[in-house]
């Protein structure tokens, strides 16, 4: 079974530029998550999708971040314009079910973003 | 508010030593799950264990064991006879019920384990 795929793995941009990340979850997984992991911290949930609907985006900085999940499969996360404090690893994860308290999440390798 | 505390920022041990990683949590929920994940240098979080709030039985899996104590709100992780390959950052996480009726993880800040040969 293929795991969660993410691209690119690394990205360096200047502040005020825009950037987009792509995620392909495990086939059949209904729930998809985007996390931000700042160096030295644990992952923080940015947005959660169930199929192609958003169920939680309470911690997404909506003035600059946007995300979509077309057709309930792949997802993209965009930052426009980027700030220095956006430098982090962006992790995508997926899980099989919906409304699962015990839903094991499978994580991708992440995209390391550096904003200069 | 829900919270996960991993007070140990970094631990160094010599190979074959036993090491325990601490995790303390806070939650209002009566039903919840706790998790441990390993993050090796490659960056990908690897699932290790899931434990629900009604099951306080300790678990052992090879060199790994977990001690869940609701009375102290702790879910500690022990590696017996540590190996260099165990070097990684380990995260404890708590599942939290959101206002939309779904669940999401709250992660601790992680403990970096260095196993020296």
XYZ file of C-alpha atoms in Angstrom:
233
model
C 0.000 0.000 0.000
C 1.429 3.359 -1.025
C 1.817 5.921 1.719
C 0.903 9.580 1.833
C 2.770 11.472 -0.887
C 3.810 15.105 -0.659
C 5.639 17.452 -2.962
C 7.863 19.294 -3.084
C 10.070 18.033 -0.264
C 11.896 21.324 0.093
C 11.079 24.876 -0.906
C 12.911 28.148 -0.384
C 11.119 31.405 -1.142
C 11.428 35.055 -0.267
C 8.925 36.753 1.988
C 5.832 38.053 0.239
C 6.097 35.365 -2.434
C 3.491 32.649 -2.785
C 3.950 28.888 -2.508
C 1.816 25.778 -2.896
C 2.147 22.284 -1.486
C 0.527 19.130 -2.797
C -0.635 16.029 -0.965
C -1.953 12.703 -2.189
C -3.432 10.660 0.659
C -3.649 6.912 0.975
C -6.244 5.524 -1.397
C -9.648 5.251 0.247
C -8.870 7.552 3.155
C -11.737 9.954 3.682
C -10.036 12.330 6.085
C -7.073 14.511 5.210
C -5.120 16.810 7.509
C -2.563 19.558 7.028
C -0.215 20.293 9.915
C 2.410 22.946 10.468
C 5.458 21.880 12.455
C 7.757 24.692 13.502
C 11.263 23.670 14.509
C 11.322 22.323 18.045
C 7.547 22.051 18.329
C 4.917 19.424 17.797
C 2.694 19.448 14.721
C -0.197 21.892 14.838
C -3.348 21.171 12.862
C -4.105 23.783 10.213
C -7.067 22.245 8.434
C -8.985 18.981 8.321
C -11.060 17.702 5.405
C -13.593 14.921 5.329
C -13.960 13.938 1.698
C -13.940 17.348 0.016
C -15.517 19.331 2.853
C -13.736 21.315 5.542
C -14.553 20.174 9.085
C -11.974 22.187 11.032
C -9.936 25.187 9.927
C -9.949 27.050 13.218
C -6.156 27.383 13.307
C -5.651 28.250 9.647
C -4.481 31.881 9.147
C -7.111 32.542 6.530
C -5.726 35.915 5.507
C -2.771 34.178 3.876
C -3.363 30.432 3.908
C -5.862 28.534 1.780
C -6.454 24.869 1.109
C -8.667 22.788 -1.077
C -9.366 19.147 -1.649
C -10.875 18.608 -5.037
C -12.927 15.460 -5.625
C -12.135 14.317 -2.091
C -8.705 12.991 -3.007
C -5.636 15.214 -3.550
C -5.202 18.417 -1.661
C -3.216 21.614 -2.053
C -2.189 24.087 0.621
C -1.250 27.597 -0.475
C 0.427 30.482 1.299
C 0.127 33.949 -0.208
C 1.988 36.083 0.730
C 4.517 34.195 2.836
C 6.025 35.609 6.007
C 9.262 34.701 7.750
C 7.325 32.978 10.539
C 5.826 30.551 8.008
C 9.158 28.731 7.852
C 8.258 25.225 9.008
C 7.619 21.692 7.871
C 4.152 21.186 6.446
C 2.877 17.703 7.064
C -0.035 16.033 5.356
C -1.784 13.090 6.983
C -4.780 10.931 6.186
C -7.016 8.521 8.019
C -9.568 6.006 6.886
C -12.745 6.983 8.658
C -14.757 9.985 9.608
C -15.657 11.104 13.104
C -13.224 8.592 14.505
C -11.804 9.285 17.883
C -9.302 6.558 17.471
C -8.483 7.186 13.861
C -4.860 6.403 13.273
C -3.326 9.048 11.080
C -0.745 8.218 8.445
C 1.748 10.977 7.756
C 3.609 11.981 4.646
C 7.298 12.981 4.637
C 6.481 16.674 4.796
C 7.545 19.766 2.883
C 10.233 21.875 4.500
C 9.565 25.546 3.737
C 12.185 28.211 4.303
C 11.121 31.836 3.919
C 14.004 34.305 3.599
C -8.138 23.237 27.751
C -6.716 20.056 26.289
C -2.970 19.920 26.579
C -0.099 17.466 26.235
C 3.140 18.061 28.112
C 6.411 16.366 27.348
C 8.743 17.948 29.862
C 11.871 16.189 28.617
C 13.214 18.170 25.687
C 16.181 15.915 24.998
C 17.512 12.698 26.481
C 20.843 11.042 25.754
C 21.547 7.441 26.692
C 24.190 4.908 25.884
C 23.176 1.949 23.773
C 21.535 -0.903 25.727
C 20.323 1.399 28.480
C 16.609 1.589 29.255
C 14.930 4.961 28.807
C 11.491 6.312 29.712
C 9.816 9.182 27.908
C 7.208 11.028 29.931
C 3.845 12.318 28.751
C 1.272 14.145 30.865
C -2.060 15.232 29.448
C -5.072 17.346 30.337
C -8.540 16.817 28.918
C -12.182 17.473 29.729
C -13.316 14.527 27.643
C -14.262 11.257 29.301
C -13.580 9.335 26.114
C -10.290 10.034 24.469
C -7.314 8.369 22.890
C -3.623 8.779 23.442
C -0.945 8.099 20.870
C 2.800 7.899 20.533
C 4.532 8.718 17.263
C 8.191 8.485 16.295
C 9.762 11.070 13.987
C 13.128 9.906 12.631
C 15.460 12.317 10.835
C 13.629 11.630 7.576
C 10.749 13.636 9.024
C 7.849 11.243 8.598
C 5.824 10.542 11.744
C 5.506 6.838 12.401
C 2.618 5.506 14.484
C 3.694 3.460 17.509
C 0.660 2.944 19.732
C -2.917 4.000 20.449
C -4.587 3.649 23.842
C -8.186 4.523 24.743
C -9.220 6.113 28.007
C -11.033 3.007 29.243
C -8.125 0.655 28.880
C -5.440 1.171 31.491
C -3.746 -2.119 30.808
C -0.076 -1.648 30.120
C 1.205 -2.827 26.792
C 4.451 -4.344 25.657
C 5.604 -4.670 22.092
C 9.087 -6.035 21.754
C 11.461 -3.559 23.374
C 8.692 -0.959 23.712
C 6.278 -0.696 26.613
C 3.689 1.842 27.642
C 2.348 2.724 31.072
C -1.037 4.475 31.102
C -2.243 5.861 34.452
C -5.463 7.888 34.454
C -4.979 8.797 38.112
C -1.922 10.842 37.209
C -2.966 11.644 33.617
C 0.213 10.109 32.314
C 1.075 7.892 29.376
C 4.758 7.074 29.582
C 6.814 5.196 27.026
C 9.777 2.968 27.870
C 12.366 1.606 25.480
C 14.287 -1.343 26.885
C 17.837 -2.023 25.739
C 17.931 1.051 23.527
C 19.583 0.953 20.125
C 21.108 3.637 17.933
C 18.179 3.224 15.526
C 15.865 4.418 18.286
C 17.354 7.901 17.949
C 14.475 10.149 16.914
C 11.978 12.662 18.214
C 9.045 11.054 19.974
C 5.667 12.733 20.189
C 2.781 12.020 22.499
C -0.656 13.072 21.217
C -4.193 13.313 22.582
C -7.350 13.135 20.484
C -9.697 16.030 21.128
C -13.395 16.379 20.301
C -13.936 19.547 18.270
C -17.013 21.746 18.129
C -17.816 20.267 14.727
C -18.080 16.790 16.218
C -14.869 15.465 14.743
C -11.641 14.575 16.456
C -8.208 16.016 16.062
C -4.835 15.455 17.640
C -3.141 17.704 20.141
C 0.585 16.998 20.051
C 3.162 17.523 22.739
C 6.373 19.347 21.932
C 8.300 16.107 21.567
C 11.303 14.510 23.239
C 14.487 14.114 21.246
C 16.158 10.811 22.097
C 19.805 10.302 21.270
C 21.196 6.820 21.670
C 24.958 6.778 21.632
C 26.927 3.766 20.471
